[in-house]
mmCIF file of C-alpha atoms in Angstrom:
data_model
loop_
_atom_site.group_PDB
_atom_site.id
_atom_site.type_symbol
_atom_site.label_atom_id
_atom_site.label_comp_id
_atom_site.label_asym_id
_atom_site.label_seq_id
_atom_site.Cartn_x
_atom_site.Cartn_y
_atom_site.Cartn_z
ATOM 1 C CA MET A 1 106.779 200.100 150.718
ATOM 2 C CA ILE A 2 108.737 200.213 147.473
ATOM 3 C CA ARG A 3 112.121 198.548 147.921
ATOM 4 C CA VAL A 4 114.966 200.402 146.174
ATOM 5 C CA MET A 5 118.596 199.449 145.579
ATOM 6 C CA VAL A 6 121.125 202.161 144.660
ATOM 7 C CA VAL A 7 124.145 201.555 142.424
ATOM 8 C CA ALA A 8 126.900 204.156 141.943
ATOM 9 C CA THR A 9 130.686 204.078 141.746
ATOM 10 C CA SER A 10 131.087 207.118 143.977
ATOM 11 C CA PRO A 11 130.247 206.660 147.700
ATOM 12 C CA VAL A 12 129.104 210.295 147.754
ATOM 13 C CA VAL A 13 126.679 209.728 144.884
ATOM 14 C CA ARG A 14 125.371 206.528 146.504
ATOM 15 C CA ALA A 15 124.727 208.401 149.732
ATOM 16 C CA GLY A 16 123.105 211.282 147.855
ATOM 17 C CA LEU A 17 120.754 209.081 145.858
ATOM 18 C CA SER A 18 119.860 207.076 148.944
ATOM 19 C CA ALA A 19 118.998 210.303 150.737
ATOM 20 C CA VAL A 20 116.821 211.397 147.817
ATOM 21 C CA VAL A 21 114.936 208.106 147.840
ATOM 22 C CA THR A 22 114.245 208.222 151.569
ATOM 23 C CA THR A 23 112.626 211.667 151.315
ATOM 24 C CA ASN A 24 109.514 209.764 150.250
ATOM 25 C CA PRO A 25 107.962 207.703 153.075
ATOM 26 C CA ARG A 26 106.679 205.156 150.533
ATOM 27 C CA LEU A 27 110.236 204.304 149.446
ATOM 28 C CA THR A 28 112.931 202.472 151.369
ATOM 29 C CA VAL A 29 116.561 201.743 150.454
ATOM 30 C CA VAL A 30 117.286 198.040 150.987
ATOM 31 C CA GLY A 31 120.927 198.173 149.901
ATOM 32 C CA SER A 32 123.565 199.734 147.667
ATOM 33 C CA ALA A 33 126.371 198.575 145.380
ATOM 34 C CA SER A 34 129.476 200.179 143.903
ATOM 35 C CA ASP A 35 129.179 198.571 140.466
ATOM 36 C CA LEU A 36 127.120 196.204 138.327
ATOM 37 C CA ASN A 37 129.127 193.152 139.399
ATOM 38 C CA ALA A 38 128.223 193.835 143.024
ATOM 39 C CA LEU A 39 124.621 194.387 141.961
ATOM 40 C CA ALA A 40 124.545 190.976 140.277
ATOM 41 C CA ARG A 41 125.841 189.325 143.457
ATOM 42 C CA GLU A 42 123.465 191.019 145.878
ATOM 43 C CA VAL A 43 120.232 191.718 144.015
ATOM 44 C CA GLY A 44 118.871 188.188 144.429
ATOM 45 C CA GLN A 45 119.168 188.374 148.207
ATOM 46 C CA LEU A 46 117.922 191.953 148.591
ATOM 47 C CA GLN A 47 114.951 191.544 146.195
ATOM 48 C CA PRO A 48 114.459 195.238 145.327
ATOM 49 C CA ASP A 49 111.438 196.457 143.365
ATOM 50 C CA VAL A 50 113.484 199.174 141.649
ATOM 51 C CA VAL A 51 117.219 199.508 141.016
ATOM 52 C CA LEU A 52 118.514 203.080 140.660
ATOM 53 C CA VAL A 53 121.797 203.070 138.722
ATOM 54 C CA ASP A 54 124.093 206.075 138.298
ATOM 55 C CA LEU A 55 126.061 205.676 135.045
ATOM 56 C CA SER A 56 127.675 209.121 135.028
ATOM 57 C CA GLY A 57 131.169 208.836 133.561
ATOM 58 C CA ASN A 58 130.850 205.052 133.167
ATOM 59 C CA LEU A 59 128.742 204.612 130.044
ATOM 60 C CA GLN A 60 130.158 201.981 127.706
ATOM 61 C CA GLN A 61 128.434 199.567 125.342
ATOM 62 C CA SER A 62 129.269 196.713 127.738
ATOM 63 C CA VAL A 63 127.058 198.326 130.404
ATOM 64 C CA TRP A 64 123.899 197.416 128.472
ATOM 65 C CA GLU A 65 125.140 193.854 128.020
ATOM 66 C CA LYS A 66 125.787 193.508 131.768
ATOM 67 C CA LEU A 67 122.349 194.885 132.623
ATOM 68 C CA LEU A 68 120.733 192.426 130.224
ATOM 69 C CA VAL A 69 122.612 189.490 131.766
ATOM 70 C CA ILE A 70 121.581 190.577 135.280
ATOM 71 C CA GLN A 71 117.942 190.666 134.174
ATOM 72 C CA GLU A 72 118.190 187.188 132.645
ATOM 73 C CA GLN A 73 120.058 185.595 135.542
ATOM 74 C CA GLN A 74 117.965 187.124 138.323
ATOM 75 C CA TYR A 75 114.405 188.254 137.635
ATOM 76 C CA PRO A 76 112.837 191.200 135.752
ATOM 77 C CA LEU A 77 113.947 194.329 137.601
ATOM 78 C CA GLY A 78 112.571 197.850 137.381
ATOM 79 C CA MET A 79 115.844 199.515 136.455
ATOM 80 C CA ILE A 80 116.290 203.252 136.124
ATOM 81 C CA VAL A 81 119.577 204.772 134.974
ATOM 82 C CA ILE A 82 120.937 208.269 135.431
ATOM 83 C CA VAL A 83 123.353 209.497 132.746
ATOM 84 C CA GLU A 84 125.325 212.700 132.246
ATOM 85 C CA GLU A 85 124.225 213.410 128.667
ATOM 86 C CA LEU A 86 121.157 211.824 127.110
ATOM 87 C CA ASP A 87 122.451 212.334 123.578
ATOM 88 C CA THR A 88 125.493 210.122 124.267
ATOM 89 C CA ILE A 89 123.487 206.931 124.767
ATOM 90 C CA ASP A 90 121.610 204.548 122.497
ATOM 91 C CA LEU A 91 118.147 204.791 123.997
ATOM 92 C CA GLU A 92 116.769 201.889 121.975
ATOM 93 C CA THR A 93 119.568 199.579 123.111
ATOM 94 C CA GLY A 94 119.077 200.673 126.717
ATOM 95 C CA LEU A 95 115.364 199.888 126.617
ATOM 96 C CA ARG A 96 115.999 196.522 124.976
ATOM 97 C CA SER A 97 118.429 195.656 127.779
ATOM 98 C CA GLY A 98 115.643 195.958 130.326
ATOM 99 C CA ILE A 99 115.934 199.596 131.390
ATOM 100 C CA ARG A 100 112.580 201.069 132.369
ATOM 101 C CA GLY A 101 113.691 204.599 133.150
ATOM 102 C CA ILE A 102 116.312 206.986 131.759
ATOM 103 C CA LEU A 103 117.005 210.357 133.371
ATOM 104 C CA PRO A 104 119.774 212.964 132.999
ATOM 105 C CA SER A 105 122.028 213.754 135.951
ATOM 106 C CA THR A 106 120.406 217.198 136.107
ATOM 107 C CA SER A 107 117.109 215.645 137.256
ATOM 108 C CA THR A 108 115.606 217.091 140.409
ATOM 109 C CA GLU A 109 114.957 215.101 143.569
ATOM 110 C CA SER A 110 111.212 215.134 142.919
ATOM 111 C CA GLU A 111 111.743 213.852 139.351
ATOM 112 C CA ILE A 112 113.881 210.951 140.576
ATOM 113 C CA VAL A 113 111.380 209.994 143.281
ATOM 114 C CA ALA A 114 108.464 210.222 140.839
ATOM 115 C CA ALA A 115 110.350 208.042 138.346
ATOM 116 C CA VAL A 116 111.090 205.390 140.974
ATOM 117 C CA GLU A 117 107.426 205.224 141.960
ATOM 118 C CA ALA A 118 106.247 205.040 138.353
ATOM 119 C CA ILE A 119 108.661 202.225 137.482
ATOM 120 C CA ALA A 120 107.624 200.295 140.591
ATOM 121 C CA PHE A 121 104.090 200.317 139.172
ATOM 122 C CA GLY A 122 105.281 198.933 135.849
ATOM 123 C CA LEU A 123 105.504 202.136 133.839
ATOM 124 C CA VAL A 124 108.353 203.280 131.573
ATOM 125 C CA VAL A 125 109.866 206.690 132.333
ATOM 126 C CA LEU A 126 111.754 208.832 129.827
ATOM 127 C CA HIS A 127 112.858 212.429 130.246
ATOM 128 C CA PRO A 128 111.214 214.753 127.670
ATOM 129 C CA ASP A 129 114.629 215.407 126.109
ATOM 130 C CA ALA A 130 115.062 211.657 125.552
ATOM 131 C CA ILE A 131 111.772 211.448 123.662
ATOM 132 C CA GLU A 132 112.891 214.296 121.414
ATOM 133 C CA LEU A 133 116.162 212.484 120.715
ATOM 134 C CA LEU A 134 114.272 209.357 119.667
ATOM 135 C CA SER A 135 112.261 211.262 117.076
ATOM 136 C CA ILE A 136 115.350 213.096 115.824
ATOM 137 C CA ARG A 137 117.252 209.845 115.485
ATOM 138 C CA GLU A 138 114.492 208.307 113.364
ATOM 139 C CA LYS A 139 114.846 211.177 110.898
ATOM 140 C CA VAL A 140 118.638 211.431 110.872
ATOM 141 C CA VAL A 141 119.745 207.795 110.907
ATOM 142 C CA ALA A 142 118.522 206.767 107.461
ATOM 143 C CA ASN A 143 121.511 204.479 106.864
ATOM 144 C CA PRO A 144 121.488 201.446 109.215
ATOM 145 C CA VAL A 145 125.268 201.100 108.777
ATOM 146 C CA GLN A 146 125.684 204.243 110.873
ATOM 147 C CA SER A 147 123.715 202.797 113.790
ATOM 148 C CA LEU A 148 125.398 199.388 114.033
ATOM 149 C CA THR A 149 128.048 199.241 116.754
ATOM 150 C CA PRO A 150 131.498 197.774 115.999
ATOM 151 C CA ARG A 151 130.586 194.676 118.031
ATOM 152 C CA GLU A 152 127.315 194.252 116.111
ATOM 153 C CA ILE A 153 129.238 194.434 112.837
ATOM 154 C CA GLU A 154 131.551 191.706 114.172
ATOM 155 C CA VAL A 155 128.573 189.516 115.054
ATOM 156 C CA LEU A 156 127.002 190.151 111.647
ATOM 157 C CA GLY A 157 130.237 189.144 109.932
ATOM 158 C CA MET A 158 130.361 185.900 111.896
ATOM 159 C CA LEU A 159 126.749 185.241 110.920
ATOM 160 C CA GLY A 160 127.863 185.585 107.323
ATOM 161 C CA SER A 161 130.433 182.860 107.955
ATOM 162 C CA GLY A 162 127.633 180.521 108.991
ATOM 163 C CA LEU A 163 128.499 180.425 112.689
ATOM 164 C CA GLY A 164 125.878 179.648 115.320
ATOM 165 C CA ASN A 165 125.330 181.512 118.583
ATOM 166 C CA LYS A 166 127.605 179.230 120.591
ATOM 167 C CA ALA A 167 130.480 179.605 118.105
ATOM 168 C CA ILE A 168 130.035 183.380 117.961
ATOM 169 C CA ALA A 169 130.044 183.581 121.766
ATOM 170 C CA LYS A 170 133.238 181.530 121.939
ATOM 171 C CA GLY A 171 134.937 183.545 119.202
ATOM 172 C CA LEU A 172 134.147 186.891 120.841
ATOM 173 C CA HIS A 173 134.561 185.657 124.450
ATOM 174 C CA ILE A 174 131.036 186.681 125.418
ATOM 175 C CA SER A 175 127.989 184.752 126.656
ATOM 176 C CA GLU A 176 125.319 183.293 124.403
ATOM 177 C CA HIS A 177 122.825 185.618 126.112
ATOM 178 C CA THR A 178 124.902 188.570 124.938
ATOM 179 C CA VAL A 179 125.019 187.166 121.400
ATOM 180 C CA LYS A 180 121.203 186.994 121.410
ATOM 181 C CA PHE A 181 121.118 190.586 122.635
ATOM 182 C CA HIS A 182 123.304 191.707 119.715
ATOM 183 C CA LEU A 183 121.278 189.689 117.207
ATOM 184 C CA SER A 184 118.054 191.275 118.430
ATOM 185 C CA SER A 185 119.605 194.715 118.004
ATOM 186 C CA ILE A 186 120.942 193.872 114.522
ATOM 187 C CA PHE A 187 117.573 192.514 113.373
ATOM 188 C CA GLN A 188 115.790 195.662 114.512
ATOM 189 C CA LYS A 189 118.323 198.072 113.010
ATOM 190 C CA LEU A 190 118.392 196.263 109.662
ATOM 191 C CA SER A 191 114.605 195.721 109.696
ATOM 192 C CA VAL A 192 114.921 191.956 109.236
ATOM 193 C CA SER A 193 113.406 188.973 111.028
ATOM 194 C CA SER A 194 115.870 186.165 110.354
ATOM 195 C CA ARG A 195 119.588 185.399 110.258
ATOM 196 C CA THR A 196 119.402 184.787 106.495
ATOM 197 C CA GLU A 197 117.830 188.187 105.885
ATOM 198 C CA ALA A 198 120.414 189.849 108.125
ATOM 199 C CA VAL A 199 123.260 188.287 106.144
ATOM 200 C CA ALA A 200 121.656 189.271 102.838
ATOM 201 C CA VAL A 201 121.276 192.888 103.956
ATOM 202 C CA GLY A 202 124.808 192.860 105.399
ATOM 203 C CA VAL A 203 126.201 191.745 102.045
ATOM 204 C CA ARG A 204 124.187 194.387 100.190
ATOM 205 C CA LEU A 205 125.430 197.117 102.541
ATOM 206 C CA GLY A 206 129.039 195.977 102.268
ATOM 207 C CA LEU A 207 129.245 194.916 105.909
ATOM 208 C CA ILE A 208 129.888 191.289 104.980
ATOM 209 C CA MET A 209 132.528 190.375 102.412
ATOM 210 C CA LEU A 210 131.913 187.125 100.511
#
């Protein structure tokens, strides 16, 4: 049996997703949560194989940070998220935060069940529209400045001031794990492999003022 945990703010959505999961005899719902904080508290005890998270109407940059922290504090989870509009999310950031499946809210019951099974077996699941968005983004986002989030620009600026991870975390009131998450994203977007290179590129692009 594949153990599934459902996370959704709305009780109706939680019940609906749970019902979808149980249409497959190979899947069983071991628990549900109303938000990511509740997930963090309960996931260790429930030990699900896959976590199905509905992010409709609740998609903020901090969501990816929370999911990353949950992965680091618990154990690697097969997380699949359902979002209203695929083009409103940063797919690369989502995948880096540990997400293994991304589906739109228009997905059918059979698509959701198939995705849960695939992720339980260690596969990554993306809706065809999401794959198209990835290729479009590679062509359109030629300037890395456009793809850095405001928080990433803040972190980059603090790097330019010579601050370490602990100091950056304290200054922004976030965890060191989250700082590492932002640094990984910055390095990838700026195509660099070190803090020194990131600062140099940041200065060249006008993101860091000396």
